[in-house]
Amino acid sequence: MENMAEEELLPQEKEKVEVAQVQVPTPAPDSARVPAPAPDTAPAPDSAPTPAPALAPAPAPSRSLACAPDEAESRRHISIQRQLADLEKLAFVTEADFDSASSLNSDNLDAGNKQSCPLCPKEKFRACNSHKLRRHLQNLHWKVSVEFEGYRMCICHLPCRPVKPNIIGEQISSKMGAHYHCIICSATITRRTDMLGHVRRHVNKGETKSRYIAASAAKPPTEILKEAETDVQVCPNYSVPQKTDSYFNPKMKLNRQLIFCTLAALAEERKPLECLDAFGATGIMGLQWAKHLGNAVKVTINDLNENSVTLIQENCHLNKLKVVVDSKEKEESDDILEEGEENLGNIKVTKMDANVLMHLRSFDFIHLDPFGTSVNYLDSAFRNIRNLGIVSVTSTDISSLYAKAQHVARRHYGCNIVRTEYYKELAARIVVAAVARAAARCNKGIEVLFAVALEHFVLVVVRVLRGPTSADETAKKIQYLIHCQWCEERIFQKDGNMVEENPYRQLPCNCHGSMPGKTAIELGPLWSSSLFHTGFLKRMLFESLHHGLDDIQTLIKTLIFESECTPQSQFSVHAPSNLNKQEEYGVFTKTTDDTPDNYVAQGKRKGNETTTNLAKKQKTDVSSEHPPFYYNIHRHSIKGMNMPKLKKFLCYLSQAGFRVSRTHFDPMGVRTDAPLMHFKSILLKYSTPTYTGGHPESHVQSASEDTVADRVEMSVNDKAEASGCKRW
């Protein structure tokens, strides 16, 4: 009998739980309602309750079919009601008394007890009398509601919207605005006009309430993508940041491969490495590090969004990687693996603000890839970064860096910028200058390993050098740039604190003397030193060959040519272990094969000999650095002349005694130390007229080079200064 009583009470207990979850009180059928016992006849705790004889269990249809309306009511938000009276009754519903709320009528609303608004937080609307509450609900919530199939979607002020990081960099916002809850897809919409359009789109697509109820029970569809032999599970709309919490951009594959090669090259110096992916999203980058580098790295993936953290853990299990949360390994990961399979590595997943995490722990490698600018996280990144560690920064706020929003660049980077022909390199130098200032504030210097600026991101990778001496040397390399707006000539300002009477004298051109008004503008502050490290780039190329990353090998080779500033360079890629000695900024990262330690112990101060080598290395690097900025050959082409091919033009500049190379910033850009006047004169010398005056083209090309050179030399000598001032 006791077992029968428990079985009969089981549906009743489930029904009570469902009623407790439903915030909208709805009258239940008489057959499903159990009369509450009187207080004096309540059963003892030890005795089994006796069910009513009228509630004997009978064969019933399936639970999913019978309870479909109840589940629909439970999914509906409390701001969605049919009548205003239903909304008023919510103010009298408490967690302990749901059954009594169904018996309320309009007479009970006039009671003297003060009630609070069910759709407003207590700090926004205090408890008041019933007539004031009724006026508040009618004017603020019910009057601006959106109607759909007999239901009213009232405006809600409760903190039920998902919190997402904003552009300023704050990861938690305490202000929650008013919003609507969609009855069809349960989305939250802020404006009433947007809500009307949202519902109209549902109607046009044929999406009804019944269809939503049938589809809501199933888990939202997910897709599994594969990149570099790493599987990653993504959410719907994964490529649209406004529609998903875990953003995954397939176009950033090149960025992820560059960072992987950087970490692989650093792993050859010392092992193991403490690595941090501060903004994990789907965790694809940290998964690639742990899966391909193994025990050489200890990966930490962080994200503030709870849904992203859950997705990262699922992706770790998908790639047979153990998840470590709060220094405790999850036992579920071992159950997922099949027999004979082993874990490939461990990944620590954290849910924390990136600034807080970087203040609490120290790392050897930190990658920052926030949504937009990264200046809000630079100080925290350099606070605890270890000596000779690497910080990589990806900035996607290209509208401000590419001079489309100049006021935003001034606000974020403290930099004055205009649109120039070399705007991509200008953007890279702006980010490096911001990184250098953040490092100098922490008594650290930087060595730029490489800087890449492509269509939709700017990537800067720097090595950290501890000590105030390195910080001072780094700060000296941040200078202002004088840019001529007429002929596009540019030059960094000379060092010194004295005010110069005529700064136009520093420019090689004579535009200020031949043109009326002011022709130049001061840009910056910018990074004025080198953007590439040839030795590190060659090691990255070797790692890309070793791991089979064919997509970025062409880009890395272009960076090597650009760092050496040579049109054609014959170089061979060797394994780092074959090198007897490799020195970077006075620090030996590789020694002889007989020595067991392959790198200098981190955290120790440099000796006198190392400091002397550092000073000598910096002096020799000044002459071997690549020239800053580049010229676009199309921008300076001559009207009515056919310019030579780019490869031939590079050879002509090299034969004239200038350093020259192509640049990844611009496919038609030429990096050279030749002044603009000589650049244009050589371009004019080897250009052919578009119209030959009836003579065949072969006859013009067969003319002696001396005759063409004499003709061009006369025009260049007569109009050399003017040619530097004209905009071709």
XYZ file of C-alpha atoms in Angstrom:
728
model
C 0.000 0.000 0.000
C 2.829 2.384 0.777
C 4.345 1.795 -2.657
C 0.976 2.403 -4.292
C 0.578 5.625 -2.354
C 3.996 6.853 -3.461
C 3.228 5.987 -7.094
C -0.073 7.808 -6.938
C 1.482 10.901 -5.390
C 4.291 11.071 -7.906
C 2.201 12.830 -10.618
C 0.915 15.227 -7.992
C 4.432 16.171 -6.857
C 5.514 16.684 -10.452
C 2.550 18.910 -11.028
C 3.446 21.037 -8.019
C 6.986 21.475 -9.334
C 5.627 22.538 -12.713
C 3.268 25.016 -11.101
C 6.166 26.474 -9.101
C 8.118 27.072 -12.315
C 5.190 28.695 -14.109
C 5.118 32.368 -13.273
C 1.737 32.918 -14.955
C -1.033 31.360 -12.757
C -3.451 29.321 -14.826
C -6.378 27.335 -13.434
C -5.795 23.597 -13.574
C -8.488 21.006 -14.345
C -10.396 19.578 -11.393
C -9.252 16.049 -12.113
C -5.602 17.043 -11.733
C -5.973 19.136 -8.569
C -5.438 17.629 -5.101
C -7.289 19.237 -2.190
C -4.901 20.417 0.490
C -5.459 18.707 3.861
C -6.577 20.732 6.837
C -3.919 21.736 9.361
C -5.415 19.638 12.161
C -5.629 16.540 9.916
C -2.136 16.740 8.434
C -0.386 13.351 8.346
C 2.643 12.716 10.485
C 6.064 12.944 8.836
C 6.814 9.248 9.345
C 3.465 7.986 8.106
C 2.875 7.547 4.400
C 0.281 9.926 2.912
C -2.991 8.379 1.817
C -4.288 9.459 -1.555
C -7.849 10.482 -2.279
C -9.965 7.654 -3.719
C -11.109 9.847 -6.641
C -7.543 10.173 -7.941
C -6.875 6.555 -8.776
C -4.368 6.222 -11.620
C -5.875 5.504 -14.997
C -4.305 4.726 -18.343
C -3.354 8.077 -19.880
C -1.819 9.130 -23.172
C 1.869 9.953 -23.595
C 3.324 12.486 -21.201
C 4.769 14.622 -24.026
C 1.394 14.913 -25.754
C -0.673 15.498 -22.640
C 1.566 18.205 -21.213
C 2.294 20.165 -24.395
C 0.072 23.129 -23.362
C 1.597 23.173 -19.868
C 5.115 23.202 -21.303
C 4.144 26.024 -23.628
C 2.886 28.040 -20.675
C 6.092 27.348 -18.729
C 8.266 28.539 -21.592
C 6.354 31.788 -21.911
C 7.897 34.763 -20.141
C 5.902 36.566 -17.444
C 5.835 39.723 -19.564
C 3.650 37.931 -22.154
C -0.005 37.991 -21.048
C -3.473 37.993 -22.591
C -5.161 40.610 -20.401
C -4.111 43.416 -18.119
C -5.792 41.667 -15.180
C -3.421 38.723 -15.601
C -0.495 41.084 -15.408
C -1.898 42.691 -12.260
C -2.299 39.322 -10.567
C 1.428 38.666 -10.904
C 2.102 41.297 -8.266
C 0.267 39.142 -5.677
C 1.951 35.877 -6.601
C 4.680 34.779 -4.222
C 6.974 31.812 -4.354
C 5.217 30.148 -1.418
C 1.641 30.660 -2.583
C 0.854 29.958 -6.219
C -2.440 28.129 -5.716
C -4.012 31.009 -3.869
C -3.056 33.395 -6.679
C -5.458 31.709 -9.075
C -8.380 32.588 -6.811
C -7.614 36.312 -6.836
C -10.111 38.668 -8.384
C -10.333 42.378 -8.918
C -11.541 42.921 -5.355
C -8.314 41.544 -3.937
C -6.278 44.087 -5.911
C -7.709 46.885 -3.809
C -6.165 45.525 -0.644
C -4.117 47.816 1.513
C -0.914 45.789 1.242
C 1.877 47.359 -0.805
C 3.071 45.316 -3.757
C 6.037 45.657 -6.110
C 5.994 45.549 -9.893
C 6.687 42.051 -11.299
C 8.417 43.437 -14.417
C 10.680 46.008 -12.717
C 13.531 45.464 -10.248
C 12.995 46.645 -6.708
C 15.618 49.382 -6.984
C 13.792 50.817 -10.023
C 10.190 50.697 -8.749
C 9.460 50.490 -5.039
C 6.439 48.762 -3.560
C 3.285 50.865 -3.578
C -0.465 50.646 -3.181
C -2.655 48.737 -5.599
C -4.074 51.736 -7.468
C -0.609 53.156 -8.101
C 0.650 49.763 -9.187
C -2.303 49.362 -11.580
C -1.551 52.773 -13.127
C 2.135 51.883 -13.426
C 1.433 48.577 -15.164
C -1.052 50.126 -17.550
C 0.982 53.194 -18.576
C 4.525 51.812 -18.585
C 4.142 48.142 -19.535
C 0.759 47.459 -21.112
C 0.357 50.585 -23.262
C 3.602 50.000 -25.224
C 3.137 46.244 -25.626
C 3.245 44.363 -28.942
C 0.250 42.175 -29.836
C 0.495 38.775 -31.507
C -2.314 36.191 -31.787
C -4.200 37.418 -28.717
C -1.071 37.815 -26.557
C 0.550 41.058 -25.465
C 4.361 41.192 -25.201
C 4.863 43.878 -22.548
C 8.067 45.766 -22.027
C 10.328 44.216 -19.383
C 12.871 45.956 -17.149
C 14.230 42.866 -15.403
C 17.955 41.964 -15.771
C 17.306 39.006 -18.048
C 19.219 40.116 -21.152
C 22.600 38.426 -21.853
C 25.617 40.522 -20.958
C 28.135 41.013 -23.767
C 31.382 43.076 -23.798
C 31.007 46.476 -25.351
C 33.435 48.366 -27.575
C 34.906 50.354 -24.695
C 36.326 47.167 -23.209
C 34.127 46.667 -20.146
C 33.177 43.029 -19.885
C 30.266 43.447 -17.468
C 27.644 46.151 -17.703
C 25.561 46.944 -14.616
C 22.895 48.862 -16.545
C 20.185 46.672 -18.052
C 17.841 48.422 -20.482
C 14.199 47.782 -21.232
C 13.408 45.036 -23.714
C 10.710 42.769 -25.138
C 10.574 38.957 -25.061
C 9.533 37.337 -28.317
C 6.777 34.777 -27.884
C 8.000 32.785 -30.899
C 11.777 32.503 -30.474
C 12.259 33.924 -26.925
C 14.687 36.536 -28.230
C 15.104 39.886 -26.435
C 14.555 43.047 -28.494
C 15.197 46.538 -27.142
C 13.015 48.801 -29.291
C 9.319 48.484 -30.052
C 9.784 49.177 -33.761
C 12.428 46.463 -33.938
C 10.083 44.098 -32.128
C 7.305 44.771 -34.646
C 9.674 44.035 -37.519
C 10.960 40.954 -35.713
C 7.447 39.528 -35.349
C 6.620 40.451 -38.952
C 9.614 38.451 -40.178
C 8.405 35.432 -38.203
C 4.986 35.732 -39.838
C 6.478 36.056 -43.323
C 8.550 32.922 -42.769
C 5.536 30.994 -41.513
C 6.943 30.563 -38.026
C 4.073 30.164 -35.558
C 3.877 29.436 -31.869
C 3.095 25.752 -32.358
C 6.110 25.364 -34.607
C 8.329 26.968 -31.974
C 7.022 24.621 -29.276
C 7.833 21.595 -31.431
C 11.343 22.822 -32.216
C 12.253 24.254 -28.823
C 12.494 20.854 -27.176
C 15.372 19.913 -29.463
C 18.871 21.297 -28.934
C 19.844 24.072 -31.348
C 21.754 22.637 -34.295
C 25.529 22.844 -34.125
C 28.133 22.440 -36.811
C 31.579 20.876 -36.562
C 34.333 22.569 -38.535
C 37.874 21.341 -39.057
C 40.976 23.510 -39.291
C 44.593 22.305 -39.124
C 43.470 18.819 -38.058
C 41.529 20.301 -35.150
C 37.763 19.814 -34.818
C 35.733 22.650 -33.374
C 32.025 22.755 -32.646
C 30.402 26.094 -33.463
C 26.996 27.578 -32.737
C 24.526 28.809 -35.347
C 25.455 32.192 -36.845
C 29.033 31.609 -35.672
C 30.442 34.184 -38.111
C 28.193 37.054 -36.919
C 29.379 38.483 -33.568
C 26.061 40.205 -32.846
C 24.089 36.932 -33.047
C 26.293 34.520 -31.117
C 28.364 34.423 -27.957
C 31.117 32.203 -29.387
C 32.385 34.021 -32.453
C 34.378 32.036 -35.007
C 35.787 33.821 -38.058
C 37.053 31.527 -40.849
C 38.854 34.497 -42.436
C 41.234 34.650 -39.460
C 42.843 31.336 -40.376
C 45.983 33.141 -41.573
C 46.176 34.974 -38.263
C 45.906 31.753 -36.268
C 48.629 30.052 -38.310
C 51.016 32.972 -37.847
C 50.517 32.858 -34.086
C 50.981 29.087 -34.048
C 54.326 29.369 -35.875
C 55.366 32.087 -33.426
C 54.624 29.850 -30.455
C 56.324 26.876 -32.104
C 59.484 28.935 -32.650
C 59.392 30.115 -29.023
C 58.956 26.536 -27.819
C 62.342 25.673 -29.334
C 64.029 28.103 -26.928
C 62.656 26.782 -23.652
C 60.080 24.253 -22.480
C 57.459 24.093 -21.116
C 55.703 27.359 -21.918
C 52.807 28.871 -20.006
C 50.487 30.074 -22.799
C 47.298 32.092 -22.545
C 44.519 32.628 -25.049
C 42.776 35.477 -23.242
C 39.643 35.509 -25.429
C 38.901 31.896 -26.300
C 35.413 32.079 -27.909
C 35.320 28.553 -29.411
C 38.856 27.749 -28.185
C 40.171 26.898 -31.655
C 43.525 28.626 -31.150
C 44.361 27.040 -27.799
C 43.240 23.649 -29.068
C 45.706 23.870 -31.951
C 48.524 24.784 -29.562
C 47.884 21.864 -27.220
C 47.179 19.317 -29.960
C 50.237 19.969 -32.140
C 52.845 21.089 -29.587
C 51.978 18.555 -26.887
C 53.899 18.742 -23.634
C 55.952 21.713 -24.809
C 53.111 24.062 -23.846
C 50.697 24.419 -20.945
C 47.640 26.070 -22.454
C 45.103 28.209 -20.612
C 41.950 29.283 -22.476
C 39.917 32.041 -20.896
C 36.562 33.599 -21.677
C 34.094 35.575 -19.616
C 30.948 34.247 -21.285
C 29.562 31.119 -19.642
C 28.234 29.693 -22.912
C 31.663 30.070 -24.505
C 33.334 28.302 -21.589
C 30.916 25.380 -21.956
C 31.589 25.237 -25.687
C 35.361 25.282 -25.105
C 35.081 22.320 -22.759
C 33.027 20.384 -25.320
C 35.607 21.141 -28.012
C 38.367 19.892 -25.718
C 36.554 16.582 -25.303
C 35.938 16.488 -29.052
C 39.711 16.658 -29.654
C 40.524 14.139 -26.872
C 42.042 16.764 -24.576
C 41.615 16.804 -20.813
C 39.970 19.847 -19.250
C 41.427 21.197 -16.028
C 39.147 23.535 -14.080
C 40.480 25.018 -10.824
C 43.408 22.551 -10.819
C 41.022 19.572 -10.821
C 40.709 17.305 -13.812
C 37.208 16.502 -14.933
C 36.411 12.817 -14.742
C 33.930 13.099 -17.587
C 36.734 13.482 -20.113
C 38.027 9.994 -19.432
C 34.593 8.480 -19.997
C 34.254 10.061 -23.422
C 37.387 8.402 -24.797
C 37.059 5.010 -26.387
C 39.154 1.992 -25.504
C 42.772 2.230 -26.578
C 42.712 6.017 -26.917
C 44.791 8.366 -24.809
C 44.558 12.032 -23.957
C 46.707 14.240 -26.152
C 47.220 16.900 -23.483
C 45.658 19.068 -20.810
C 43.973 22.452 -21.204
C 42.991 24.708 -18.339
C 39.720 26.524 -18.987
C 38.941 29.615 -16.903
C 35.937 31.932 -16.727
C 37.373 35.249 -15.668
C 37.979 38.796 -16.778
C 41.114 38.880 -18.920
C 42.658 41.766 -16.972
C 42.133 39.968 -13.667
C 43.615 36.708 -14.950
C 46.752 38.379 -16.326
C 47.243 40.200 -13.019
C 46.942 36.982 -11.026
C 49.202 34.715 -13.083
C 52.424 35.015 -15.074
C 52.816 33.612 -18.582
C 55.491 33.079 -21.229
C 53.150 33.697 -24.164
C 50.002 35.841 -24.219
C 47.671 36.334 -27.156
C 45.125 39.157 -27.090
C 42.305 39.120 -29.621
C 39.387 41.128 -28.201
C 36.460 42.469 -30.153
C 37.843 45.777 -31.466
C 40.773 47.554 -29.873
C 43.124 45.884 -27.401
C 44.513 48.953 -25.606
C 42.445 48.169 -22.491
C 44.377 44.938 -21.895
C 47.968 45.937 -22.678
C 48.890 47.110 -19.176
C 47.707 43.842 -17.639
C 49.511 41.785 -20.282
C 52.895 43.366 -19.555
C 52.452 43.318 -15.779
C 53.356 39.655 -15.230
C 54.821 38.546 -18.566
C 58.084 36.683 -18.041
C 61.420 37.866 -19.371
C 62.002 37.027 -23.053
C 58.329 36.119 -23.330
C 56.162 37.055 -26.301
C 52.971 39.097 -26.464
C 50.873 38.942 -29.636
C 48.136 41.522 -30.184
C 45.400 41.297 -32.827
C 43.452 44.505 -33.439
C 40.307 44.407 -35.540
C 39.319 48.077 -35.184
C 40.507 48.815 -38.705
C 38.095 51.707 -39.159
C 40.110 53.783 -36.697
C 43.544 52.400 -37.605
C 42.981 52.914 -41.338
C 41.992 56.567 -40.771
C 38.288 56.110 -41.480
C 37.404 57.221 -37.932
C 40.206 59.588 -36.960
C 38.553 60.695 -33.705
C 38.422 57.072 -32.499
C 42.150 56.631 -33.200
C 42.846 59.777 -31.204
C 40.713 58.496 -28.334
C 42.068 54.938 -28.192
C 45.699 55.384 -29.231
C 46.309 59.110 -28.616
C 47.484 59.392 -32.201
C 46.829 61.876 -34.998
C 46.339 60.084 -38.316
C 45.223 60.839 -41.879
C 44.663 58.639 -44.921
C 47.932 58.099 -46.806
C 49.249 55.709 -49.434
C 51.085 53.772 -46.709
C 48.100 53.676 -44.317
C 48.485 49.957 -43.497
C 52.045 50.305 -42.257
C 50.954 53.450 -40.443
C 48.322 51.361 -38.634
C 50.903 48.733 -37.649
C 53.243 51.399 -36.250
C 50.377 52.932 -34.257
C 49.647 49.600 -32.549
C 53.348 48.947 -31.875
C 53.674 52.414 -30.317
C 50.736 51.678 -27.991
C 52.310 48.337 -27.042
C 55.699 49.997 -26.430
C 54.194 52.635 -24.137
C 52.368 49.969 -22.118
C 55.593 47.952 -21.761
C 57.605 51.026 -20.750
C 55.120 51.797 -17.971
C 55.940 48.362 -16.525
C 59.734 48.939 -16.820
C 59.981 46.621 -19.801
C 61.188 47.056 -23.348
C 60.093 45.332 -26.523
C 61.659 43.877 -29.622
C 59.266 43.748 -32.570
C 59.404 40.309 -34.171
C 56.953 41.084 -36.971
C 53.896 43.216 -37.720
C 51.248 42.239 -40.264
C 48.393 44.446 -41.493
C 45.916 42.811 -43.833
C 42.398 43.645 -44.930
C 40.522 42.922 -41.703
C 43.107 42.797 -38.882
C 46.447 44.111 -37.649
C 48.737 41.588 -35.909
C 51.744 42.702 -33.844
C 54.094 40.226 -32.121
C 56.766 41.536 -29.725
C 59.343 40.020 -27.408
C 59.559 41.369 -23.857
C 62.881 42.623 -22.483
C 62.933 43.340 -18.776
C 64.703 46.286 -17.197
C 64.508 50.092 -17.179
C 67.365 50.337 -19.692
C 65.405 48.400 -22.277
C 62.316 50.448 -21.441
C 64.206 53.710 -22.052
C 65.590 52.485 -25.364
C 62.104 51.442 -26.416
C 60.572 54.795 -25.477
C 63.143 56.636 -27.601
C 61.882 54.841 -30.708
C 58.435 56.455 -30.459
C 58.551 59.580 -32.630
C 56.360 61.893 -34.674
C 56.186 61.791 -38.456
C 56.181 64.789 -40.818
C 54.020 63.993 -43.845
C 53.737 66.207 -46.932
C 50.134 66.162 -48.075
C 51.026 67.340 -51.575
C 53.686 64.892 -52.753
C 53.296 62.161 -50.039
C 56.913 62.513 -48.897
C 57.506 61.594 -45.268
C 60.260 61.635 -42.647
C 60.499 61.071 -38.895
C 61.277 64.108 -36.774
C 64.827 64.469 -35.527
C 65.583 63.662 -31.919
C 65.836 66.567 -29.550
C 63.767 68.793 -27.329
C 64.630 72.101 -28.943
C 61.914 73.797 -30.967
C 62.828 74.095 -34.637
C 61.975 77.324 -36.410
C 61.080 75.719 -39.743
C 60.211 71.984 -39.528
C 59.664 71.926 -43.314
C 63.443 71.842 -43.759
C 63.497 68.231 -42.589
C 61.440 67.092 -45.581
C 63.431 66.166 -48.721
C 60.843 67.857 -50.960
C 60.457 71.579 -51.636
C 56.656 71.715 -51.629
C 56.503 74.371 -48.926
C 58.599 76.776 -50.984
C 56.834 76.237 -54.303
C 53.243 75.829 -53.051
C 51.230 78.416 -51.138
C 50.048 77.715 -47.608
C 50.908 74.861 -45.282
C 51.593 71.570 -47.024
C 52.753 69.200 -44.249
C 51.064 67.619 -41.257
C 52.423 66.006 -38.097
C 51.318 62.401 -37.535
C 51.876 60.183 -34.564
C 53.341 59.314 -32.201
C 54.485 56.225 -34.121
C 57.004 53.410 -33.806
C 60.043 54.536 -35.808
C 62.238 51.430 -35.649
C 62.155 48.124 -37.489
C 58.972 46.051 -37.806
C 60.587 42.689 -38.628
C 63.199 40.367 -37.139
C 64.830 38.321 -39.885
C 66.189 35.520 -37.695
C 62.879 34.873 -35.976
C 60.997 34.932 -39.289
C 63.312 32.265 -40.702
C 62.633 30.083 -37.685
C 58.905 30.606 -38.231
C 59.304 29.514 -41.847
C 61.004 26.333 -40.703
C 58.156 25.611 -38.274
C 55.580 26.170 -41.018
C 57.408 23.620 -43.185
C 57.687 21.214 -40.263
C 53.960 21.340 -39.422
C 52.769 21.460 -43.031
C 51.224 24.947 -43.002
C 51.388 25.740 -46.689
C 49.023 28.711 -46.609
C 51.368 31.109 -44.822
C 54.726 30.138 -46.300
C 54.392 32.684 -49.106
C 53.560 35.429 -46.607
C 56.483 34.566 -44.333
C 58.883 34.576 -47.296
C 57.607 38.013 -48.269
C 58.210 39.195 -44.699
C 61.768 37.863 -44.822
C 62.470 39.689 -48.103
C 60.920 42.812 -46.625
C 63.012 42.617 -43.451
C 66.222 42.250 -45.460
C 65.000 44.822 -48.028
C 66.285 42.863 -51.021
C 64.375 42.078 -54.233
C 65.683 38.507 -54.392
C 67.319 36.701 -51.513
C 68.804 33.236 -51.571
C 68.459 31.762 -48.138
C 68.198 28.260 -46.771
C 66.070 27.113 -43.902
C 67.821 24.965 -41.334
C 66.548 23.462 -38.149
C 67.356 25.595 -35.115
C 69.231 22.668 -33.576
C 71.848 22.830 -36.367
C 72.843 26.356 -35.406
C 75.783 26.565 -33.039
C 74.858 29.991 -31.770
C 71.929 32.327 -32.207
C 71.883 35.719 -30.550
C 68.911 38.043 -30.179
C 69.426 41.334 -28.375
C 72.501 40.120 -26.546
C 70.836 36.931 -25.290
C 72.045 33.559 -26.542
C 69.024 31.379 -27.226
C 71.055 28.490 -28.681
C 74.470 27.195 -27.691
C 76.638 24.257 -28.692
C 75.117 20.809 -28.803
C 77.239 19.691 -25.865
C 75.673 22.219 -23.526
C 72.530 20.855 -21.892
C 70.846 24.244 -21.382
C 69.707 25.818 -24.638
C 68.606 29.176 -23.269
C 69.519 31.631 -20.567
C 67.628 31.148 -17.334
C 64.687 33.477 -17.299
C 64.172 36.064 -14.600
C 67.895 36.694 -13.947
C 69.548 40.028 -14.564
C 72.007 40.327 -17.420
C 75.705 40.498 -16.626
C 78.136 43.194 -17.752
C 79.165 41.236 -20.833
C 75.577 40.680 -21.896
C 74.750 44.356 -21.423
C 77.728 45.325 -23.587
C 76.590 42.922 -26.292
C 73.115 44.455 -26.088
C 74.467 47.946 -26.712
C 76.607 46.770 -29.636
C 73.684 44.851 -31.100
C 71.449 47.924 -30.993
C 74.079 50.081 -32.714
C 74.575 47.619 -35.554
C 70.827 47.124 -36.005
C 70.332 50.793 -36.835
C 72.218 50.482 -40.122
C 70.739 47.095 -41.047
C 67.116 48.046 -40.390
C 64.770 48.137 -43.325
C 63.701 51.618 -44.476
C 60.367 52.788 -43.075
C 57.273 52.979 -45.253
C 56.871 52.349 -48.978
C 55.690 53.939 -52.232
C 52.828 52.748 -54.383
C 53.995 52.534 -57.983
C 50.502 53.280 -59.316
C 50.152 56.319 -57.060
C 53.256 57.915 -58.594
C 52.785 56.738 -62.178
C 53.133 59.362 -64.908
C 50.162 60.321 -67.012
C 50.569 59.299 -70.667
C 53.392 56.837 -69.867
C 53.401 53.070 -69.533
C 55.335 52.203 -66.391
C 57.598 49.113 -66.360
C 56.723 45.849 -64.719
C 57.147 45.797 -60.960
C 59.897 43.153 -60.967
C 61.910 45.079 -63.564
C 61.430 48.326 -61.682
C 62.800 46.716 -58.506
C 65.896 45.692 -60.465
C 66.313 49.236 -61.822
C 66.189 50.698 -58.301
C 68.646 48.086 -57.054
C 71.054 48.835 -59.916
C 70.884 52.517 -58.992
C 72.357 51.656 -55.562
C 69.219 51.722 -53.430
C 67.849 49.073 -51.098
C 64.530 47.828 -52.420
C 61.961 45.075 -51.829
C 58.289 44.355 -52.124
C 55.975 44.685 -49.134
C 53.055 42.632 -47.878
C 51.200 45.816 -46.902
C 50.510 46.661 -50.550
C 50.782 44.305 -53.573
C 51.969 47.249 -55.710
C 54.102 48.826 -52.990
C 57.877 49.272 -53.166
C 59.910 49.560 -49.958
C 63.085 51.497 -50.657
C 65.433 54.004 -49.074
C 65.449 56.113 -52.229
C 63.926 59.608 -51.851
C 60.742 60.282 -53.713
C 62.545 62.531 -56.229
C 64.884 59.718 -57.291
C 62.010 57.225 -57.210
C 60.043 59.298 -59.712
C 63.046 60.033 -61.904
C 63.874 56.324 -62.288
C 60.205 55.557 -62.894
C 60.126 58.242 -65.597
C 63.361 57.014 -67.130
C 62.113 53.484 -67.757
C 58.530 54.385 -68.693
C 57.467 54.369 -72.349
C 54.982 56.766 -73.974
C 51.483 55.450 -74.426
C 51.108 57.109 -77.885
C 54.124 56.619 -80.218
C 53.007 59.032 -82.978
C 52.368 56.369 -85.628
C 55.688 54.529 -85.153
C 55.545 50.868 -84.291
C 56.257 49.962 -80.687
C 59.244 47.840 -81.637
C 60.919 50.857 -83.236
C 60.581 52.849 -80.045
C 61.985 50.042 -77.970
C 64.926 49.542 -80.324
C 66.108 53.125 -79.875
C 69.415 53.459 -78.146
C 69.304 53.742 -74.398
C 71.673 56.702 -74.529
C 69.197 58.762 -76.557
C 66.355 57.999 -74.156
C 68.570 58.649 -71.147
C 69.729 62.001 -72.539
C 66.163 63.084 -73.222
C 64.972 62.075 -69.771
C 68.047 63.569 -68.099
C 67.359 66.974 -69.615
C 63.739 66.942 -68.429
C 64.701 65.708 -64.981
C 67.425 68.318 -64.517
C 65.139 71.155 -65.599
C 62.128 70.075 -63.540
C 63.637 68.053 -60.734
C 62.299 70.212 -57.961
C 58.932 70.674 -59.631
C 58.579 66.949 -60.234
C 58.838 66.370 -56.507
C 55.928 68.704 -55.916
C 53.485 67.576 -58.579
C 50.871 64.990 -57.832
C 51.068 62.592 -60.754
